[in-house]
Amino acid sequence: MSLLKPIWVMMYERPQRVTRRFVRSLLPGAWLLVAASPAALADDQTFFEKITSWFDPSSTAASTPAIDAVPYALTLDVKGGDSAVRSAVADASNLETLKRSPPSGAAGLVRRAMSDQERIVAALYGVARYGGTVRITVAGQSPDSPGVFDAIERQRSSGPVPVPVRVEVDPGPEFRFGAVRILDARTRAPLADLPSDRALGLISGEPALASAVSTAEQVIIRDLRDRGYALAKIASKDIVADHARSKLDVTLMVDPGRLAKFGRFIVSGAESLPPGFVEDRVLIEPGEPYSPERLARLRRRLGTYEALGGVRIREGDALDANGQLPIYVDVSERPPRYFGFSANYSSTDGSAINAYWGHRNLFGGGETLRLDSSVSWFGQQPESVPDADPFGYRLAATFTKPGIITARDDLTVQAAVFRSVTNAYVEEAVTLLAGIRHRFSDELTVQVGIDIEQGRIEDAQGTSDASVAGVPIDVAYDSTDSLLDPSRGIRATATVEPFAYLGDAGAGPLMMRGALSAYRAFDEDKRYILAGRIGAGSLFGATVYDVPAPRRFYVGGGSSLRGYDYQSVSPRDAEGNIIGGLSYFEASAELRIRVTDTIGIVPFVDMGAAFADEVPDFDGLKYSAGIGLRYYTAIGPLRLDLAFPLNPGPYDGDYGIYVSLGQAF
């Protein structure tokens, strides 16, 4: 009572002007004040239950009947016809949300009513009503009246009739933002280069929602930090509700601090890795301009090293004499050994089950080794090889050595033996891919390697042996914010591979291909994301039949053109057998919509085809559309897509179903 009474008087005895101190306490601070006040807590709960009840009032409902329960009959009267106000009041009222769970004793009912006084006032502030009044009576008495307990007991003794509780709310007029000033705390001059009024949400004449003030503070600080002011803060604020004008005047005093530079990076937690392993991979030199985006990219990049588990980056709380900010990098290591399995299904591409074992720090220098074994089933007879066994397999070993030359250079080697079954061919082969990847920046990497393959291929033309030797050069650029589920940025990949030997084509052919994906979220919560992808490729210096079938281009299936059979949108011979092409083009667009935190839907459209000529001629493009379901997990979204061909031909099916982990692109 001692804490509530002064606030109660301030709210209802100063009708013309609410002071800075009062309104500030009820902006978001009201919630902290109420949670800390013994008189404001709802019923007899544990401390944790009291705190969580603010976010989920239903969690406070007793699982067993309260001792000496006091049933009550609530009348909630909100004047005016604004449904948003009525909803806000009802949601904030413990008397309303907990009415099916009677409190324990008269004291419990009084505490619940006292809690509602501040909760409802705070809710009114949330809908821009700063001149409202709240009147609560319990058995005809104010909950802070000395006679309220006697009134409750008299009501209870009169018979099994619920205690009458009445809540009358007059929300008053809607307040709108009046004068809005954002000043430099040091000079008291207007702060320069602010985000737009629309981005801040503090627009004179617009409804003065309490949440808009705290949101504006976050936008200002985030903008200043993005511009290099690492220690920017709100020094003070002066928020005045003028009842005569129904206006909320806002003055924010902002202390940007000094422009910051990166200082020393101090690493802890990398115990089994060589000294300096993490420091050498920071790629940010002391003295470079501070950027929170670069820290975010650093955290993401360090997380790609399998030996490292959690990566936490903490900023110092003060600049040194040179204006540099120390950065603390706390890492945790993952268990060195792991194993697991995965599976995928497609009604057009076939299905596969994969088991794997790996080591994340094989020789103590962050080296990784992964062994994979998989079996696959094509699901139907291959069109070009109808008598082929539909089962395939793959055994592969992948080794990575970080820092093979410098900390920016990683060696990757993969050897595999496999049998692959597709609509166009069946291949049994041994392959070796090896390369050194150099990281120029957080976004840009280039890899140069060797590509060797020796295999036996069966297709519509018969059975043949094929040898391949090439030098692939791969370029990758990635500015997205997430590896598994990006919401902004672009990804671009390009490969140029000259061949020293390519089947019957011999030496001289050149393969070029590339892909570009872009992502954009339309809202701050990233519930609406537009994603697009375009890809193309060409093979120069050879004829279709001189190139081994696995090295030709194909389109169709879950990884390219959904809704069409695997490889089916590709050139065919006179008998209708798929033979593949020397070029291809494909594009996709998706609207990724999160319905809840874990469920999303994705309408999409795809287009594409492979072509017999070296350059795509865009004749015979196929189109498809569909809908996808996403279940978001900690390791990425689980994808279920249903796609339908829009212009199917005689070789095409009616639909395609795809199940896998991760987004389509």
XYZ file of C-alpha atoms in Angstrom:
665
model
C 0.000 0.000 0.000
C 2.806 2.403 0.827
C 4.243 2.198 -2.703
C 0.954 2.288 -4.558
C -0.691 5.167 -2.734
C 1.541 8.006 -3.993
C 1.204 6.776 -7.580
C -2.561 6.412 -7.199
C -2.816 9.976 -5.940
C -0.588 11.266 -8.717
C -2.738 9.577 -11.335
C -6.080 10.792 -10.106
C -5.342 14.059 -8.307
C -3.369 15.856 -11.052
C -5.767 15.887 -13.993
C -4.201 18.716 -15.993
C -0.551 17.751 -16.378
C 1.357 14.578 -15.706
C 4.961 15.097 -14.799
C 8.004 13.632 -16.481
C 8.724 11.338 -13.545
C 5.254 9.810 -13.504
C 4.848 9.152 -17.207
C 8.350 7.759 -17.496
C 7.573 5.216 -14.781
C 4.594 3.970 -16.744
C 6.289 3.847 -20.167
C 7.979 0.727 -20.118
C 9.067 1.131 -16.516
C 5.555 0.611 -15.210
C 5.883 -3.067 -15.763
C 9.041 -3.217 -13.696
C 7.471 -1.132 -10.950
C 4.380 -3.306 -10.726
C 6.379 -6.516 -10.786
C 8.455 -5.205 -7.871
C 5.517 -4.091 -5.760
C 4.224 -6.631 -3.223
C 0.783 -5.114 -3.401
C 0.674 -5.459 -7.161
C 1.349 -9.159 -7.352
C -1.494 -11.513 -8.165
C -2.350 -13.995 -5.477
C -0.073 -16.317 -3.549
C 2.472 -17.545 -6.111
C 6.163 -18.277 -6.234
C 8.401 -15.421 -7.285
C 8.953 -17.003 -10.708
C 5.213 -17.461 -11.227
C 4.632 -13.832 -10.339
C 7.074 -12.648 -12.979
C 5.895 -15.029 -15.720
C 2.262 -14.198 -15.040
C 2.834 -10.786 -16.597
C 3.473 -12.472 -19.941
C 1.060 -15.404 -19.611
C -1.675 -14.665 -17.075
C -3.216 -18.076 -17.595
C -0.045 -19.646 -16.179
C -1.067 -18.429 -12.720
C -4.257 -20.448 -12.673
C -4.012 -22.907 -9.843
C -3.875 -26.545 -10.798
C -5.670 -27.358 -7.509
C -8.421 -25.359 -5.774
C -7.119 -22.525 -3.577
C -7.471 -22.853 0.189
C -10.407 -20.748 1.415
C -11.272 -19.844 -2.186
C -13.289 -16.645 -2.675
C -15.410 -16.814 -5.855
C -16.320 -13.441 -7.299
C -18.581 -12.072 -10.016
C -16.814 -9.505 -12.195
C -18.396 -6.613 -14.041
C -15.905 -4.984 -16.423
C -17.261 -1.694 -17.745
C -15.090 0.138 -20.303
C -16.692 3.353 -21.497
C -16.519 4.231 -25.171
C -16.738 2.087 -28.261
C -13.069 1.482 -29.024
C -12.579 -2.280 -29.292
C -8.787 -1.930 -29.078
C -9.098 -0.203 -25.717
C -11.553 -2.797 -24.390
C -9.284 -5.614 -25.539
C -6.204 -4.004 -23.964
C -8.001 -3.546 -20.642
C -9.382 -7.096 -20.620
C -5.974 -8.578 -21.466
C -4.277 -6.597 -18.695
C -6.845 -7.373 -15.996
C -5.992 -10.254 -13.678
C -9.548 -10.094 -12.388
C -10.713 -10.939 -15.907
C -8.082 -13.471 -17.021
C -8.074 -15.342 -13.673
C -11.773 -15.180 -12.896
C -12.139 -18.965 -13.223
C -9.460 -19.414 -10.558
C -10.812 -17.868 -7.311
C -8.112 -16.345 -5.072
C -7.312 -17.596 -1.597
C -9.111 -15.649 1.121
C -10.217 -12.031 1.224
C -6.591 -10.873 1.143
C -6.047 -12.730 -2.146
C -9.028 -11.010 -3.740
C -7.861 -7.583 -2.524
C -4.351 -8.199 -3.885
C -5.798 -9.191 -7.234
C -7.902 -6.026 -7.377
C -4.968 -3.824 -6.313
C -2.865 -5.408 -9.043
C -5.468 -4.447 -11.627
C -5.302 -0.761 -10.762
C -1.796 -0.348 -12.142
C -2.026 -3.018 -14.821
C -5.029 -1.352 -16.434
C -3.493 2.124 -16.252
C -0.345 0.784 -17.936
C -2.515 -0.862 -20.607
C -4.259 2.456 -21.252
C -0.870 4.080 -21.756
C -0.129 1.368 -24.283
C -3.090 2.544 -26.408
C -2.298 6.267 -26.024
C -4.825 7.007 -23.253
C -3.004 9.082 -20.634
C -6.010 10.808 -19.070
C -8.031 7.752 -18.128
C -9.457 6.819 -14.763
C -9.918 3.405 -13.210
C -12.339 2.729 -10.361
C -12.412 -0.723 -8.754
C -14.775 -1.817 -6.016
C -14.860 -5.103 -4.151
C -18.119 -5.790 -2.320
C -18.913 -2.106 -2.829
C -15.623 -0.918 -1.271
C -12.426 0.444 -2.788
C -9.678 -2.220 -2.509
C -7.529 0.190 -0.451
C -10.423 1.028 1.897
C -9.926 0.010 5.563
C -13.368 -1.643 5.528
C -12.907 -3.772 2.414
C -12.084 -6.970 4.326
C -15.166 -6.674 6.553
C -17.319 -6.038 3.455
C -15.995 -9.182 1.768
C -16.596 -11.334 4.858
C -20.140 -9.969 5.239
C -20.837 -10.858 1.614
C -19.471 -14.382 2.103
C -21.463 -14.961 5.272
C -24.718 -13.979 3.551
C -24.731 -17.169 1.479
C -23.021 -18.962 -1.406
C -23.124 -15.883 -3.653
C -19.946 -14.683 -5.423
C -18.443 -11.460 -4.109
C -19.378 -8.657 -6.511
C -16.340 -6.954 -8.103
C -16.768 -4.006 -10.416
C -14.136 -2.396 -12.632
C -15.112 0.893 -14.272
C -12.699 2.313 -16.839
C -13.013 5.681 -18.504
C -10.116 5.671 -20.982
C -10.348 9.377 -21.705
C -9.271 10.955 -24.990
C -6.641 9.470 -27.274
C -3.370 11.358 -26.933
C -1.230 12.146 -29.938
C 2.416 13.051 -30.212
C 3.010 16.756 -29.874
C 6.488 18.248 -29.892
C 9.181 15.634 -30.524
C 12.779 16.661 -29.918
C 15.869 14.481 -30.129
C 18.876 16.367 -28.816
C 22.576 15.809 -28.376
C 23.065 15.490 -24.627
C 26.424 17.294 -24.796
C 25.401 20.343 -26.831
C 21.589 20.235 -26.401
C 21.394 20.857 -30.157
C 19.221 18.701 -32.424
C 20.960 15.417 -33.190
C 22.076 15.276 -36.818
C 21.559 12.520 -39.406
C 18.736 10.765 -37.615
C 16.593 8.062 -39.212
C 13.365 9.336 -40.735
C 10.385 10.176 -38.551
C 8.597 7.194 -40.061
C 11.460 4.870 -39.071
C 11.490 6.302 -35.545
C 7.714 6.098 -35.167
C 7.527 9.448 -33.320
C 5.388 11.489 -35.689
C 3.611 14.610 -34.464
C -0.130 14.101 -34.746
C 0.034 10.292 -34.693
C -1.333 8.255 -31.731
C 1.151 8.430 -28.839
C 1.548 4.736 -28.114
C 3.814 4.147 -25.133
C 5.707 1.423 -26.988
C 6.647 3.867 -29.744
C 8.964 5.760 -27.388
C 11.012 2.732 -26.386
C 11.077 1.548 -30.008
C 12.396 4.938 -31.113
C 15.162 4.725 -28.522
C 16.225 1.346 -29.898
C 16.189 2.660 -33.481
C 18.326 5.665 -32.549
C 20.926 3.597 -30.703
C 21.056 0.973 -33.456
C 21.543 3.675 -36.086
C 24.349 5.347 -34.134
C 26.116 2.032 -33.548
C 25.862 1.238 -37.257
C 27.598 4.566 -37.896
C 30.457 3.688 -35.544
C 29.311 5.122 -32.211
C 29.714 1.919 -30.265
C 28.846 3.362 -26.839
C 25.836 5.480 -27.837
C 23.133 5.690 -25.174
C 20.006 7.582 -24.149
C 21.302 9.928 -21.453
C 17.864 11.084 -20.277
C 14.329 11.650 -21.480
C 11.619 14.172 -20.724
C 8.130 12.875 -21.552
C 5.165 15.082 -20.661
C 1.474 14.315 -21.133
C -0.405 17.596 -21.549
C -4.060 16.918 -20.724
C -5.250 20.304 -21.906
C -4.068 19.547 -25.467
C -4.262 15.725 -25.309
C -0.666 15.718 -26.492
C 2.424 13.762 -25.461
C 5.583 15.859 -25.790
C 8.794 13.850 -26.054
C 12.375 15.002 -25.552
C 15.180 12.443 -25.803
C 18.707 13.399 -24.784
C 21.154 11.207 -26.690
C 24.832 10.762 -25.891
C 26.500 9.362 -29.039
C 29.913 9.144 -27.459
C 33.031 9.123 -29.628
C 33.485 7.365 -32.931
C 34.994 4.003 -32.081
C 37.613 1.810 -33.646
C 38.176 -1.865 -33.112
C 40.728 -2.610 -30.451
C 42.332 -5.853 -29.431
C 40.336 -9.079 -29.728
C 40.703 -11.146 -26.552
C 39.823 -14.835 -26.994
C 38.969 -17.362 -24.312
C 37.712 -20.945 -24.329
C 39.707 -22.470 -27.216
C 41.621 -24.947 -25.087
C 42.287 -27.881 -27.425
C 43.072 -25.763 -30.488
C 46.508 -24.291 -31.208
C 47.303 -20.924 -29.584
C 46.155 -18.118 -31.829
C 43.795 -20.327 -33.886
C 40.790 -18.071 -33.295
C 42.764 -14.793 -33.193
C 44.305 -15.513 -36.603
C 40.830 -15.908 -38.090
C 39.312 -12.694 -36.771
C 40.342 -10.810 -39.941
C 39.711 -7.450 -38.236
C 42.754 -5.344 -37.428
C 42.948 -2.990 -34.424
C 42.300 0.540 -35.593
C 39.679 -0.348 -38.205
C 36.341 1.516 -37.872
C 33.908 -0.131 -35.491
C 30.959 -1.927 -37.110
C 28.387 -4.167 -35.375
C 27.702 -5.790 -38.743
C 31.320 -6.934 -38.979
C 31.052 -8.446 -35.512
C 27.914 -10.297 -36.553
C 29.677 -11.659 -39.618
C 32.688 -12.628 -37.488
C 30.450 -14.587 -35.118
C 28.845 -16.366 -38.045
C 32.184 -17.169 -39.720
C 33.776 -18.541 -36.568
C 30.708 -20.720 -36.162
C 31.528 -22.442 -39.468
C 34.607 -24.070 -37.931
C 33.350 -27.409 -36.728
C 35.634 -27.544 -33.698
C 33.913 -24.464 -32.280
C 30.452 -24.658 -30.747
C 29.109 -21.473 -29.202
C 30.667 -18.134 -30.105
C 29.855 -15.164 -27.878
C 31.210 -11.694 -28.637
C 31.224 -9.056 -25.898
C 32.155 -5.424 -26.351
C 34.157 -3.436 -23.828
C 32.407 -0.718 -21.864
C 34.931 2.067 -22.532
C 37.251 3.314 -25.295
C 40.952 3.550 -24.654
C 43.049 6.668 -25.253
C 43.231 5.852 -28.966
C 39.464 5.534 -29.287
C 39.672 1.755 -29.598
C 37.132 -0.647 -28.129
C 38.355 -4.006 -26.802
C 36.350 -7.010 -27.989
C 36.037 -10.233 -26.000
C 35.446 -13.462 -27.921
C 34.259 -16.338 -25.733
C 34.113 -19.674 -27.539
C 33.152 -23.173 -26.497
C 34.379 -26.334 -28.139
C 32.191 -29.082 -29.498
C 32.750 -32.776 -28.739
C 35.394 -33.972 -31.189
C 33.501 -37.033 -32.437
C 29.975 -37.218 -33.762
C 27.724 -39.465 -35.805
C 24.227 -39.338 -37.183
C 21.951 -39.986 -40.117
C 19.711 -38.061 -42.501
C 17.047 -38.844 -45.065
C 15.218 -37.113 -47.873
C 12.258 -37.973 -50.046
C 10.980 -36.778 -53.387
C 8.256 -38.245 -55.550
C 10.266 -37.227 -58.638
C 13.941 -37.382 -57.586
C 13.954 -40.559 -55.506
C 14.832 -41.104 -51.856
C 18.037 -41.581 -49.876
C 19.229 -42.473 -46.385
C 22.649 -41.318 -45.225
C 24.692 -42.317 -42.162
C 27.833 -40.451 -41.186
C 30.659 -40.283 -38.674
C 33.001 -37.389 -38.143
C 35.870 -35.927 -36.139
C 36.039 -32.159 -35.602
C 39.660 -31.830 -34.463
C 41.491 -34.789 -35.930
C 45.128 -33.755 -35.378
C 44.609 -30.928 -32.890
C 44.675 -28.123 -35.444
C 40.990 -27.894 -36.268
C 41.212 -30.538 -39.017
C 37.943 -32.300 -39.801
C 37.219 -35.718 -41.239
C 33.770 -36.924 -42.203
C 32.840 -40.358 -43.526
C 29.498 -40.714 -45.322
C 27.662 -43.774 -46.519
C 24.315 -43.624 -48.239
C 21.875 -45.794 -50.116
C 19.330 -44.402 -52.542
C 16.321 -45.608 -54.457
C 15.299 -43.866 -57.639
C 11.678 -44.882 -57.164
C 10.974 -45.808 -60.778
C 12.644 -47.273 -63.832
C 15.108 -44.814 -65.408
C 13.713 -43.639 -68.745
C 16.950 -43.965 -70.685
C 18.054 -47.235 -69.018
C 14.766 -49.041 -68.266
C 16.374 -52.330 -67.188
C 18.708 -50.726 -64.634
C 18.585 -51.531 -60.931
C 17.020 -48.456 -59.234
C 19.247 -48.734 -56.160
C 22.364 -46.606 -55.733
C 25.029 -46.074 -53.101
C 27.765 -43.652 -52.121
C 30.816 -43.937 -49.875
C 32.720 -40.700 -49.334
C 35.439 -39.248 -47.151
C 35.915 -35.494 -46.749
C 38.966 -33.951 -45.075
C 39.498 -30.258 -44.314
C 42.696 -28.646 -43.070
C 42.276 -25.015 -41.895
C 45.224 -22.702 -42.420
C 47.101 -24.856 -44.917
C 49.195 -21.844 -46.042
C 47.912 -18.874 -44.061
C 44.950 -18.540 -41.705
C 42.882 -17.464 -44.727
C 43.596 -20.651 -46.716
C 41.806 -23.971 -46.155
C 42.465 -27.279 -47.880
C 39.500 -29.487 -48.741
C 39.778 -32.999 -50.163
C 36.892 -35.335 -50.974
C 37.132 -38.844 -52.368
C 34.092 -40.923 -53.225
C 32.992 -44.156 -54.850
C 29.366 -44.342 -55.876
C 26.614 -45.683 -58.076
C 24.166 -43.021 -59.229
C 20.806 -43.760 -60.872
C 18.942 -41.018 -62.747
C 16.412 -40.790 -65.566
C 19.174 -40.018 -68.075
C 21.960 -42.397 -67.058
C 23.382 -44.842 -64.543
C 26.955 -44.187 -63.424
C 29.465 -46.141 -61.389
C 32.530 -44.023 -60.664
C 35.392 -42.980 -58.435
C 36.006 -39.253 -57.935
C 38.559 -36.992 -56.313
C 37.921 -33.308 -55.645
C 40.610 -31.247 -53.955
C 41.117 -27.527 -53.620
C 42.471 -24.636 -51.603
C 39.945 -21.983 -50.608
C 41.184 -18.465 -49.889
C 39.023 -16.083 -47.884
C 39.425 -12.499 -49.068
C 36.789 -11.180 -46.659
C 33.823 -12.349 -44.629
C 31.757 -12.336 -47.814
C 34.151 -13.343 -50.595
C 36.039 -16.623 -51.092
C 37.824 -18.124 -54.085
C 38.803 -21.769 -54.460
C 41.102 -23.376 -57.012
C 41.237 -27.159 -57.229
C 41.429 -30.346 -59.252
C 38.550 -32.512 -60.438
C 39.298 -36.124 -61.394
C 36.750 -38.789 -62.219
C 36.909 -42.277 -63.687
C 33.625 -44.014 -64.312
C 31.491 -46.385 -66.320
C 28.280 -44.912 -67.731
C 25.172 -46.541 -69.159
C 22.690 -44.369 -71.037
C 20.458 -44.445 -74.107
C 23.528 -44.673 -76.369
C 24.895 -47.740 -74.584
C 27.703 -48.370 -72.121
C 31.008 -46.508 -72.127
C 33.979 -45.630 -69.971
C 34.552 -41.968 -69.232
C 37.495 -40.069 -67.815
C 37.417 -36.468 -66.606
C 40.205 -34.132 -65.489
C 39.562 -30.460 -64.875
C 40.677 -27.440 -62.887
C 37.595 -25.824 -61.305
C 37.796 -22.231 -60.096
C 34.964 -21.370 -57.713
C 34.001 -17.902 -56.525
C 31.449 -17.411 -53.744
C 29.989 -14.217 -52.310
C 27.569 -14.298 -49.360
C 26.223 -11.251 -47.533
C 23.171 -12.970 -46.040
C 22.381 -12.912 -42.324
C 21.841 -16.662 -41.907
C 23.325 -19.760 -43.477
C 20.168 -21.909 -43.175
C 17.321 -19.388 -43.288
C 18.411 -15.974 -44.658
C 16.171 -12.933 -44.425
C 18.359 -10.348 -46.175
C 21.403 -10.118 -48.403
C 22.567 -11.939 -51.513
C 24.428 -15.114 -52.390
C 26.351 -15.502 -55.601
C 28.386 -18.431 -56.859
C 30.312 -18.856 -60.097
C 32.403 -21.725 -61.440
C 34.748 -21.779 -64.402
C 36.302 -25.165 -65.193
C 38.653 -25.761 -68.106
C 39.049 -29.472 -68.854
C 42.297 -31.215 -69.634
C 40.185 -34.244 -70.474
C 36.418 -34.587 -70.850
C 35.369 -37.974 -72.183
C 35.407 -38.219 -75.989
C 35.768 -34.421 -76.201
C 39.368 -34.685 -75.021
C 41.130 -31.499 -73.953
C 39.845 -27.967 -74.427
C 36.170 -27.772 -73.328
C 35.239 -25.027 -70.869
C 32.334 -25.127 -68.425
C 30.854 -21.938 -66.941
C 27.929 -21.675 -64.575
C 26.639 -19.314 -61.913
C 23.762 -18.633 -59.562
C 22.457 -15.593 -57.720
C 19.989 -15.601 -54.806
C 18.561 -12.563 -53.020
C 16.499 -12.245 -49.838
C 14.513 -9.405 -48.326
C 12.367 -9.286 -45.190
C 9.457 -6.842 -45.311
C 9.032 -6.505 -41.549
C 11.268 -6.256 -38.506
C 10.121 -9.631 -37.142
C 11.104 -11.342 -40.435
C 7.725 -12.971 -40.855
C 7.452 -11.998 -44.527
C 10.508 -12.732 -46.658
C 10.735 -12.524 -50.439
C 13.401 -14.841 -51.847
C 14.512 -15.166 -55.456
C 17.071 -17.210 -57.347
C 18.415 -17.272 -60.901
C 20.969 -19.669 -62.352
C 22.516 -20.455 -65.744
C 25.378 -22.379 -67.261
C 27.081 -23.298 -70.542
C 29.604 -25.835 -71.776
C 31.740 -24.681 -74.689
C 33.993 -26.618 -77.063
C 32.237 -29.979 -77.268
C 29.196 -31.712 -78.712
C 26.504 -33.258 -76.531
C 27.509 -36.845 -77.250
C 31.217 -36.182 -76.711
C 30.539 -35.013 -73.141
C 30.011 -37.782 -70.535
C 26.337 -37.880 -69.565
C 26.919 -36.888 -65.898
C 28.696 -33.697 -67.025
C 25.850 -32.423 -69.197
C 23.205 -30.040 -67.876
C 19.763 -31.172 -66.699
C 16.747 -29.353 -65.260
C 13.801 -30.757 -63.333
C 13.204 -31.921 -59.774
C 13.331 -30.581 -56.231
C 16.636 -28.736 -56.566
C 15.791 -26.886 -59.791
C 12.266 -27.005 -61.255
C 9.769 -28.422 -58.779
C 6.709 -30.259 -60.087
C 8.547 -31.878 -62.982
C 10.290 -35.230 -62.914
C 13.984 -35.304 -62.186
C 15.985 -34.166 -65.288
C 12.832 -34.287 -67.407
C 13.005 -30.670 -68.689
C 16.116 -31.453 -70.720
C 16.909 -32.252 -74.374
C 15.850 -35.698 -75.626
C 16.842 -37.860 -78.577
C 14.552 -39.013 -81.378
C 13.229 -41.876 -79.237
C 12.348 -39.523 -76.374
C 15.262 -40.507 -74.126
C 16.750 -37.791 -71.941
C 20.258 -36.940 -73.116
C 20.951 -33.607 -71.370
C 22.181 -30.342 -72.830
C 25.101 -27.967 -73.169
C 23.370 -25.074 -71.374
C 20.570 -24.374 -68.919
C 18.577 -21.599 -67.282
C 16.406 -21.686 -64.157
C 14.748 -19.199 -61.810
C 12.571 -19.346 -58.694
C 10.669 -16.946 -56.448
C 9.243 -17.651 -52.993
C 7.261 -15.676 -50.432
C 8.203 -17.147 -47.050
C 5.473 -16.388 -44.503
C 5.793 -17.319 -40.842
C 2.361 -18.085 -39.435
C 3.760 -18.862 -35.973
C 7.276 -19.032 -34.549
C 7.616 -22.618 -35.760
C 5.215 -22.926 -38.716
C 5.438 -21.198 -42.074
C 3.880 -21.403 -45.524
C 5.694 -20.696 -48.789
C 3.906 -20.059 -52.095
C 6.416 -20.327 -54.945
C 6.906 -20.314 -58.710
C 9.735 -21.946 -60.693
C 10.838 -21.805 -64.306
C 13.644 -23.324 -66.331
C 14.951 -25.745 -68.942
C 18.147 -27.250 -70.299
C 19.080 -26.647 -73.951
C 20.997 -28.511 -76.654
C 23.001 -25.441 -77.724
C 25.961 -23.935 -75.887
C 23.940 -20.793 -75.056
C 20.362 -20.911 -73.669
C 17.822 -19.985 -76.351
C 14.886 -19.928 -73.879
C 12.741 -21.981 -76.249
C 10.749 -24.586 -74.390
C 10.898 -23.034 -70.896
C 8.730 -24.856 -68.395
C 6.861 -23.268 -65.473
C 5.516 -24.584 -62.181
C 3.843 -23.271 -59.047
C 3.131 -24.675 -55.639
C 2.848 -24.261 -51.916
C 5.273 -25.287 -49.209
C 5.071 -25.949 -45.493
C 7.988 -25.114 -43.192
C 8.608 -26.332 -39.658
C 11.370 -24.212 -38.134
C 13.860 -26.019 -35.910
C 17.137 -25.068 -34.262
C 19.095 -26.689 -37.088
C 17.062 -25.164 -39.893
C 13.594 -25.402 -41.421
C 12.080 -28.768 -42.321
C 10.680 -28.382 -45.839
C 7.614 -29.981 -47.414
C 6.792 -28.701 -50.921
C 3.916 -29.602 -53.240
C 4.388 -28.363 -56.827
C 2.314 -28.561 -60.016
C 3.481 -28.155 -63.644
C 1.864 -25.178 -65.362
C 2.664 -26.174 -68.963
C 3.353 -29.924 -68.824
C 4.315 -31.927 -71.873
C 3.780 -35.574 -72.765
C 6.684 -36.714 -70.564
C 5.662 -34.766 -67.458
C 3.750 -35.873 -64.380
C 0.898 -34.190 -62.537
C 2.695 -33.013 -59.397
C 5.805 -33.348 -57.253
C 6.270 -33.732 -53.478
C 9.571 -32.881 -51.786
C 10.690 -33.365 -48.180
C 14.106 -32.222 -46.933
C 15.922 -30.126 -44.343
C 16.652 -26.517 -45.263
C 15.096 -23.990 -47.596
C 14.920 -24.737 -51.315
C 17.662 -22.122 -51.875
